[in-house]
mmCIF file with all atom_site columns, C-alpha atoms in Angstrom:
data_model
loop_
_atom_site.group_PDB
_atom_site.id
_atom_site.type_symbol
_atom_site.label_atom_id
_atom_site.label_alt_id
_atom_site.label_comp_id
_atom_site.label_asym_id
_atom_site.label_entity_id
_atom_site.label_seq_id
_atom_site.pdbx_PDB_ins_code
_atom_site.Cartn_x
_atom_site.Cartn_y
_atom_site.Cartn_z
_atom_site.occupancy
_atom_site.B_iso_or_equiv
_atom_site.pdbx_formal_charge
_atom_site.auth_seq_id
_atom_site.auth_comp_id
_atom_site.auth_asym_id
_atom_site.auth_atom_id
_atom_site.pdbx_PDB_model_num
ATOM 1   C CA . UNK Z 1 1   ? 50.206 59.069  -21.612 1.00 59.00 ? 547 UNK Z CA 1
ATOM 2   C CA . UNK Z 1 2   ? 51.950 57.494  -24.584 1.00 75.00 ? 548 UNK Z CA 1
ATOM 3   C CA . UNK Z 1 3   ? 51.687 53.790  -25.239 1.00 89.00 ? 549 UNK Z CA 1
ATOM 4   C CA . UNK Z 1 4   ? 54.592 51.566  -24.080 1.00 89.00 ? 550 UNK Z CA 1
ATOM 5   C CA . UNK Z 1 5   ? 56.364 49.818  -26.946 1.00 89.00 ? 551 UNK Z CA 1
ATOM 6   C CA . UNK Z 1 6   ? 59.113 47.331  -26.147 1.00 90.00 ? 552 UNK Z CA 1
ATOM 7   C CA . UNK Z 1 7   ? 61.572 47.687  -29.011 1.00 92.00 ? 553 UNK Z CA 1
ATOM 8   C CA . UNK Z 1 8   ? 62.747 44.077  -28.672 1.00 94.00 ? 554 UNK Z CA 1
ATOM 9   C CA . UNK Z 1 9   ? 59.269 42.520  -28.555 1.00 94.00 ? 555 UNK Z CA 1
ATOM 10  C CA . UNK Z 1 10  ? 59.992 40.509  -31.721 1.00 94.00 ? 556 UNK Z CA 1
ATOM 11  C CA . UNK Z 1 11  ? 63.011 38.944  -29.980 1.00 95.00 ? 557 UNK Z CA 1
ATOM 12  C CA . UNK Z 1 12  ? 60.864 38.086  -26.953 1.00 95.00 ? 558 UNK Z CA 1
ATOM 13  C CA . UNK Z 1 13  ? 58.189 36.585  -29.208 1.00 96.00 ? 559 UNK Z CA 1
ATOM 14  C CA . UNK Z 1 14  ? 60.863 34.480  -30.918 1.00 97.00 ? 560 UNK Z CA 1
ATOM 15  C CA . UNK Z 1 15  ? 62.205 33.306  -27.534 1.00 96.00 ? 561 UNK Z CA 1
ATOM 16  C CA . UNK Z 1 16  ? 58.692 32.307  -26.448 1.00 97.00 ? 562 UNK Z CA 1
ATOM 17  C CA . UNK Z 1 17  ? 58.139 30.402  -29.695 1.00 97.00 ? 563 UNK Z CA 1
ATOM 18  C CA . UNK Z 1 18  ? 61.529 28.675  -29.371 1.00 97.00 ? 564 UNK Z CA 1
ATOM 19  C CA . UNK Z 1 19  ? 60.772 27.709  -25.771 1.00 97.00 ? 565 UNK Z CA 1
ATOM 20  C CA . UNK Z 1 20  ? 57.406 26.239  -26.758 1.00 98.00 ? 566 UNK Z CA 1
ATOM 21  C CA . UNK Z 1 21  ? 59.070 24.227  -29.517 1.00 98.00 ? 567 UNK Z CA 1
ATOM 22  C CA . UNK Z 1 22  ? 61.684 22.977  -27.043 1.00 97.00 ? 568 UNK Z CA 1
ATOM 23  C CA . UNK Z 1 23  ? 58.912 21.953  -24.653 1.00 98.00 ? 569 UNK Z CA 1
ATOM 24  C CA . UNK Z 1 24  ? 57.297 19.904  -27.411 1.00 98.00 ? 570 UNK Z CA 1
ATOM 25  C CA . UNK Z 1 25  ? 60.627 18.299  -28.342 1.00 98.00 ? 571 UNK Z CA 1
ATOM 26  C CA . UNK Z 1 26  ? 61.309 17.478  -24.692 1.00 98.00 ? 572 UNK Z CA 1
ATOM 27  C CA . UNK Z 1 27  ? 57.825 15.985  -24.311 1.00 98.00 ? 573 UNK Z CA 1
ATOM 28  C CA . UNK Z 1 28  ? 58.288 13.855  -27.417 1.00 98.00 ? 574 UNK Z CA 1
ATOM 29  C CA . UNK Z 1 29  ? 61.705 12.666  -26.228 1.00 98.00 ? 575 UNK Z CA 1
ATOM 30  C CA . UNK Z 1 30  ? 60.308 11.847  -22.795 1.00 98.00 ? 576 UNK Z CA 1
ATOM 31  C CA . UNK Z 1 31  ? 57.431 9.931   -24.404 1.00 98.00 ? 577 UNK Z CA 1
ATOM 32  C CA . UNK Z 1 32  ? 59.878 7.908   -26.509 1.00 97.00 ? 578 UNK Z CA 1
ATOM 33  C CA . UNK Z 1 33  ? 61.943 7.107   -23.411 1.00 98.00 ? 579 UNK Z CA 1
ATOM 34  C CA . UNK Z 1 34  ? 58.800 5.963   -21.591 1.00 98.00 ? 580 UNK Z CA 1
ATOM 35  C CA . UNK Z 1 35  ? 57.906 3.727   -24.543 1.00 98.00 ? 581 UNK Z CA 1
ATOM 36  C CA . UNK Z 1 36  ? 61.396 2.194   -24.507 1.00 98.00 ? 582 UNK Z CA 1
ATOM 37  C CA . UNK Z 1 37  ? 61.145 1.637   -20.744 1.00 98.00 ? 583 UNK Z CA 1
ATOM 38  C CA . UNK Z 1 38  ? 57.769 -0.064  -21.237 1.00 98.00 ? 584 UNK Z CA 1
ATOM 39  C CA . UNK Z 1 39  ? 59.298 -2.332  -23.882 1.00 98.00 ? 585 UNK Z CA 1
ATOM 40  C CA . UNK Z 1 40  ? 62.077 -3.211  -21.427 1.00 98.00 ? 586 UNK Z CA 1
ATOM 41  C CA . UNK Z 1 41  ? 59.538 -4.006  -18.742 1.00 98.00 ? 587 UNK Z CA 1
ATOM 42  C CA . UNK Z 1 42  ? 57.663 -6.290  -21.154 1.00 98.00 ? 588 UNK Z CA 1
ATOM 43  C CA . UNK Z 1 43  ? 60.875 -8.052  -22.176 1.00 97.00 ? 589 UNK Z CA 1
ATOM 44  C CA . UNK Z 1 44  ? 61.868 -8.591  -18.547 1.00 97.00 ? 590 UNK Z CA 1
ATOM 45  C CA . UNK Z 1 45  ? 58.413 -10.027 -17.825 1.00 98.00 ? 591 UNK Z CA 1
ATOM 46  C CA . UNK Z 1 46  ? 58.731 -12.332 -20.847 1.00 97.00 ? 592 UNK Z CA 1
ATOM 47  C CA . UNK Z 1 47  ? 62.162 -13.460 -19.643 1.00 97.00 ? 593 UNK Z CA 1
ATOM 48  C CA . UNK Z 1 48  ? 60.773 -14.185 -16.202 1.00 97.00 ? 594 UNK Z CA 1
ATOM 49  C CA . UNK Z 1 49  ? 57.913 -16.170 -17.752 1.00 96.00 ? 595 UNK Z CA 1
ATOM 50  C CA . UNK Z 1 50  ? 60.322 -18.220 -19.896 1.00 95.00 ? 596 UNK Z CA 1
ATOM 51  C CA . UNK Z 1 51  ? 62.533 -18.941 -16.900 1.00 95.00 ? 597 UNK Z CA 1
ATOM 52  C CA . UNK Z 1 52  ? 59.525 -20.119 -14.877 1.00 94.00 ? 598 UNK Z CA 1
ATOM 53  C CA . UNK Z 1 53  ? 58.360 -22.193 -17.822 1.00 92.00 ? 599 UNK Z CA 1
ATOM 54  C CA . UNK Z 1 54  ? 61.859 -23.730 -18.086 1.00 90.00 ? 600 UNK Z CA 1
ATOM 55  C CA . UNK Z 1 55  ? 61.807 -24.697 -14.416 1.00 88.00 ? 601 UNK Z CA 1
ATOM 56  C CA . UNK Z 1 56  ? 58.395 -26.313 -14.879 1.00 87.00 ? 602 UNK Z CA 1
ATOM 57  C CA . UNK Z 1 57  ? 59.628 -28.230 -17.930 1.00 85.00 ? 603 UNK Z CA 1
ATOM 58  C CA . UNK Z 1 58  ? 62.537 -29.632 -15.938 1.00 83.00 ? 604 UNK Z CA 1
ATOM 59  C CA . UNK Z 1 59  ? 60.224 -30.750 -13.132 1.00 84.00 ? 605 UNK Z CA 1
ATOM 60  C CA . UNK Z 1 60  ? 57.746 -32.508 -15.373 1.00 80.00 ? 606 UNK Z CA 1
ATOM 61  C CA . UNK Z 1 61  ? 58.298 -35.151 -18.031 1.00 76.00 ? 607 UNK Z CA 1
ATOM 62  C CA . UNK Z 1 62  ? 61.604 -34.411 -19.742 1.00 77.00 ? 608 UNK Z CA 1
ATOM 63  C CA . UNK Z 1 63  ? 60.998 -33.243 -23.305 1.00 81.00 ? 609 UNK Z CA 1
ATOM 64  C CA . UNK Z 1 64  ? 64.386 -32.307 -24.720 1.00 85.00 ? 610 UNK Z CA 1
ATOM 65  C CA . UNK Z 1 65  ? 62.933 -30.314 -27.639 1.00 88.00 ? 611 UNK Z CA 1
ATOM 66  C CA . UNK Z 1 66  ? 60.733 -28.223 -25.347 1.00 89.00 ? 612 UNK Z CA 1
ATOM 67  C CA . UNK Z 1 67  ? 63.652 -27.602 -22.958 1.00 88.00 ? 613 UNK Z CA 1
ATOM 68  C CA . UNK Z 1 68  ? 65.936 -26.580 -25.843 1.00 91.00 ? 614 UNK Z CA 1
ATOM 69  C CA . UNK Z 1 69  ? 63.223 -24.350 -27.311 1.00 93.00 ? 615 UNK Z CA 1
ATOM 70  C CA . UNK Z 1 70  ? 62.765 -22.718 -23.906 1.00 92.00 ? 616 UNK Z CA 1
ATOM 71  C CA . UNK Z 1 71  ? 66.516 -22.254 -23.463 1.00 94.00 ? 617 UNK Z CA 1
ATOM 72  C CA . UNK Z 1 72  ? 66.769 -20.615 -26.909 1.00 96.00 ? 618 UNK Z CA 1
ATOM 73  C CA . UNK Z 1 73  ? 63.817 -18.385 -26.084 1.00 96.00 ? 619 UNK Z CA 1
ATOM 74  C CA . UNK Z 1 74  ? 65.499 -17.291 -22.840 1.00 96.00 ? 620 UNK Z CA 1
ATOM 75  C CA . UNK Z 1 75  ? 68.733 -16.475 -24.673 1.00 97.00 ? 621 UNK Z CA 1
ATOM 76  C CA . UNK Z 1 76  ? 66.820 -14.631 -27.387 1.00 97.00 ? 622 UNK Z CA 1
ATOM 77  C CA . UNK Z 1 77  ? 64.968 -12.483 -24.830 1.00 97.00 ? 623 UNK Z CA 1
ATOM 78  C CA . UNK Z 1 78  ? 68.233 -11.788 -22.975 1.00 97.00 ? 624 UNK Z CA 1
ATOM 79  C CA . UNK Z 1 79  ? 69.716 -10.571 -26.252 1.00 97.00 ? 625 UNK Z CA 1
ATOM 80  C CA . UNK Z 1 80  ? 66.658 -8.393  -26.865 1.00 98.00 ? 626 UNK Z CA 1
ATOM 81  C CA . UNK Z 1 81  ? 67.015 -6.963  -23.353 1.00 97.00 ? 627 UNK Z CA 1
ATOM 82  C CA . UNK Z 1 82  ? 70.650 -6.003  -24.055 1.00 97.00 ? 628 UNK Z CA 1
ATOM 83  C CA . UNK Z 1 83  ? 69.564 -4.305  -27.295 1.00 98.00 ? 629 UNK Z CA 1
ATOM 84  C CA . UNK Z 1 84  ? 66.775 -2.556  -25.418 1.00 98.00 ? 630 UNK Z CA 1
ATOM 85  C CA . UNK Z 1 85  ? 69.246 -1.258  -22.822 1.00 98.00 ? 631 UNK Z CA 1
ATOM 86  C CA . UNK Z 1 86  ? 71.136 0.440   -25.654 1.00 98.00 ? 632 UNK Z CA 1
ATOM 87  C CA . UNK Z 1 87  ? 67.922 1.966   -27.019 1.00 97.00 ? 633 UNK Z CA 1
ATOM 88  C CA . UNK Z 1 88  ? 67.047 3.234   -23.530 1.00 98.00 ? 634 UNK Z CA 1
ATOM 89  C CA . UNK Z 1 89  ? 70.495 4.828   -23.136 1.00 98.00 ? 635 UNK Z CA 1
ATOM 90  C CA . UNK Z 1 90  ? 70.083 6.555   -26.504 1.00 98.00 ? 636 UNK Z CA 1
ATOM 91  C CA . UNK Z 1 91  ? 66.604 7.771   -25.548 1.00 97.00 ? 637 UNK Z CA 1
ATOM 92  C CA . UNK Z 1 92  ? 67.941 9.053   -22.205 1.00 98.00 ? 638 UNK Z CA 1
ATOM 93  C CA . UNK Z 1 93  ? 70.678 10.999  -24.021 1.00 98.00 ? 639 UNK Z CA 1
ATOM 94  C CA . UNK Z 1 94  ? 68.062 12.552  -26.305 1.00 98.00 ? 640 UNK Z CA 1
ATOM 95  C CA . UNK Z 1 95  ? 65.927 13.483  -23.285 1.00 98.00 ? 641 UNK Z CA 1
ATOM 96  C CA . UNK Z 1 96  ? 68.952 15.026  -21.557 1.00 98.00 ? 642 UNK Z CA 1
ATOM 97  C CA . UNK Z 1 97  ? 69.818 17.083  -24.644 1.00 98.00 ? 643 UNK Z CA 1
ATOM 98  C CA . UNK Z 1 98  ? 66.209 18.219  -24.949 1.00 98.00 ? 644 UNK Z CA 1
ATOM 99  C CA . UNK Z 1 99  ? 66.166 19.101  -21.230 1.00 98.00 ? 645 UNK Z CA 1
ATOM 100 C CA . UNK Z 1 100 ? 69.341 21.192  -21.557 1.00 98.00 ? 646 UNK Z CA 1
ATOM 101 C CA . UNK Z 1 101 ? 67.975 22.960  -24.641 1.00 98.00 ? 647 UNK Z CA 1
ATOM 102 C CA . UNK Z 1 102 ? 64.656 23.644  -22.906 1.00 97.00 ? 648 UNK Z CA 1
ATOM 103 C CA . UNK Z 1 103 ? 66.444 24.989  -19.848 1.00 98.00 ? 649 UNK Z CA 1
ATOM 104 C CA . UNK Z 1 104 ? 68.570 27.293  -22.014 1.00 98.00 ? 650 UNK Z CA 1
ATOM 105 C CA . UNK Z 1 105 ? 65.529 28.509  -23.955 1.00 97.00 ? 651 UNK Z CA 1
ATOM 106 C CA . UNK Z 1 106 ? 63.633 29.173  -20.717 1.00 97.00 ? 652 UNK Z CA 1
ATOM 107 C CA . UNK Z 1 107 ? 66.548 31.199  -19.357 1.00 98.00 ? 653 UNK Z CA 1
ATOM 108 C CA . UNK Z 1 108 ? 66.737 33.253  -22.546 1.00 97.00 ? 654 UNK Z CA 1
ATOM 109 C CA . UNK Z 1 109 ? 62.999 33.938  -22.465 1.00 97.00 ? 655 UNK Z CA 1
ATOM 110 C CA . UNK Z 1 110 ? 63.144 34.936  -18.801 1.00 97.00 ? 656 UNK Z CA 1
ATOM 111 C CA . UNK Z 1 111 ? 66.069 37.234  -19.551 1.00 97.00 ? 657 UNK Z CA 1
ATOM 112 C CA . UNK Z 1 112 ? 64.081 38.934  -22.325 1.00 96.00 ? 658 UNK Z CA 1
ATOM 113 C CA . UNK Z 1 113 ? 61.063 39.286  -20.036 1.00 96.00 ? 659 UNK Z CA 1
ATOM 114 C CA . UNK Z 1 114 ? 63.291 40.837  -17.372 1.00 96.00 ? 660 UNK Z CA 1
ATOM 115 C CA . UNK Z 1 115 ? 64.652 43.294  -19.931 1.00 96.00 ? 661 UNK Z CA 1
ATOM 116 C CA . UNK Z 1 116 ? 61.091 44.144  -21.006 1.00 95.00 ? 662 UNK Z CA 1
ATOM 117 C CA . UNK Z 1 117 ? 60.046 44.681  -17.383 1.00 96.00 ? 663 UNK Z CA 1
ATOM 118 C CA . UNK Z 1 118 ? 63.029 46.987  -16.808 1.00 96.00 ? 664 UNK Z CA 1
ATOM 119 C CA . UNK Z 1 119 ? 62.221 48.920  -19.960 1.00 95.00 ? 665 UNK Z CA 1
ATOM 120 C CA . UNK Z 1 120 ? 58.616 49.254  -18.792 1.00 95.00 ? 666 UNK Z CA 1
ATOM 121 C CA . UNK Z 1 121 ? 59.732 50.517  -15.376 1.00 95.00 ? 667 UNK Z CA 1
ATOM 122 C CA . UNK Z 1 122 ? 62.000 53.054  -17.077 1.00 94.00 ? 668 UNK Z CA 1
ATOM 123 C CA . UNK Z 1 123 ? 59.096 54.096  -19.281 1.00 94.00 ? 669 UNK Z CA 1
ATOM 124 C CA . UNK Z 1 124 ? 56.862 54.573  -16.238 1.00 94.00 ? 670 UNK Z CA 1
ATOM 125 C CA . UNK Z 1 125 ? 59.560 56.647  -14.513 1.00 94.00 ? 671 UNK Z CA 1
ATOM 126 C CA . UNK Z 1 126 ? 60.026 58.796  -17.613 1.00 92.00 ? 672 UNK Z CA 1
ATOM 127 C CA . UNK Z 1 127 ? 56.272 59.362  -17.843 1.00 92.00 ? 673 UNK Z CA 1
ATOM 128 C CA . UNK Z 1 128 ? 56.144 60.240  -14.150 1.00 92.00 ? 674 UNK Z CA 1
ATOM 129 C CA . UNK Z 1 129 ? 59.058 62.669  -14.565 1.00 90.00 ? 675 UNK Z CA 1
ATOM 130 C CA . UNK Z 1 130 ? 57.457 64.258  -17.638 1.00 88.00 ? 676 UNK Z CA 1
ATOM 131 C CA . UNK Z 1 131 ? 54.150 64.620  -15.779 1.00 89.00 ? 677 UNK Z CA 1
ATOM 132 C CA . UNK Z 1 132 ? 55.944 66.201  -12.817 1.00 87.00 ? 678 UNK Z CA 1
ATOM 133 C CA . UNK Z 1 133 ? 57.819 68.601  -15.127 1.00 88.00 ? 679 UNK Z CA 1
ATOM 134 C CA . UNK Z 1 134 ? 54.593 69.589  -16.874 1.00 87.00 ? 680 UNK Z CA 1
ATOM 135 C CA . UNK Z 1 135 ? 52.872 70.149  -13.532 1.00 84.00 ? 681 UNK Z CA 1
ATOM 136 C CA . UNK Z 1 136 ? 55.841 72.188  -12.330 1.00 78.00 ? 682 UNK Z CA 1
ATOM 137 C CA . UNK Z 1 137 ? 55.739 74.318  -15.492 1.00 82.00 ? 683 UNK Z CA 1
ATOM 138 C CA . UNK Z 1 138 ? 51.996 74.900  -15.051 1.00 80.00 ? 684 UNK Z CA 1
ATOM 139 C CA . UNK Z 1 139 ? 52.546 75.908  -11.463 1.00 81.00 ? 685 UNK Z CA 1
ATOM 140 C CA . UNK Z 1 140 ? 55.394 78.246  -12.429 1.00 77.00 ? 686 UNK Z CA 1
ATOM 141 C CA . UNK Z 1 141 ? 53.302 79.782  -15.195 1.00 72.00 ? 687 UNK Z CA 1
ATOM 142 C CA . UNK Z 1 142 ? 50.339 80.286  -12.880 1.00 76.00 ? 688 UNK Z CA 1
ATOM 143 C CA . UNK Z 1 143 ? 52.580 81.806  -10.217 1.00 70.00 ? 689 UNK Z CA 1
ATOM 144 C CA . UNK Z 1 144 ? 54.201 84.050  -12.857 1.00 69.00 ? 690 UNK Z CA 1
ATOM 145 C CA . UNK Z 1 145 ? 50.768 85.189  -14.075 1.00 72.00 ? 691 UNK Z CA 1
ATOM 146 C CA . UNK Z 1 146 ? 49.744 86.107  -10.538 1.00 72.00 ? 692 UNK Z CA 1
ATOM 147 C CA . UNK Z 1 147 ? 52.861 88.196  -10.087 1.00 72.00 ? 693 UNK Z CA 1
ATOM 148 C CA . UNK Z 1 148 ? 52.271 89.982  -13.405 1.00 68.00 ? 694 UNK Z CA 1
ATOM 149 C CA . UNK Z 1 149 ? 48.634 90.600  -12.469 1.00 72.00 ? 695 UNK Z CA 1
ATOM 150 C CA . UNK Z 1 150 ? 49.627 91.895  -9.015  1.00 71.00 ? 696 UNK Z CA 1
ATOM 151 C CA . UNK Z 1 151 ? 52.170 94.304  -10.584 1.00 70.00 ? 697 UNK Z CA 1
ATOM 152 C CA . UNK Z 1 152 ? 49.524 95.609  -12.997 1.00 69.00 ? 698 UNK Z CA 1
ATOM 153 C CA . UNK Z 1 153 ? 47.097 96.219  -10.143 1.00 67.00 ? 699 UNK Z CA 1
ATOM 154 C CA . UNK Z 1 154 ? 49.705 98.083  -8.126  1.00 59.00 ? 700 UNK Z CA 1
#
């Protein structure tokens, strides 16, 4: 039996390599998005802390400088939160692009694997047919030899 050689194996290997690279890019994009979401969570916690601190300042002895400082800090954190929302949107777009690319690369790899499997099945069928033909020829030859031998004996 001859060895099966898929003539487009180099294409399949390239598709596998491309898919692996896309997986890494998607993972990196997802990690960046998670980092941006963590930053947002920290900013929101800081904002909440400043708001609570502001309420406490208004309840206790009125210190105008402290209240103004707190108010500025709240506004500053709100501004940072708005900037962070933009960064998160950008990171989400990058993740979506990476997801689409990964999905496409996976489909292409699966298509190549399907083509390889079909080629292998065809190869197996051809080998089976060749084996059957060879067996049939052997049988015909043996049968022909018996007839020749029987005619010689007669």
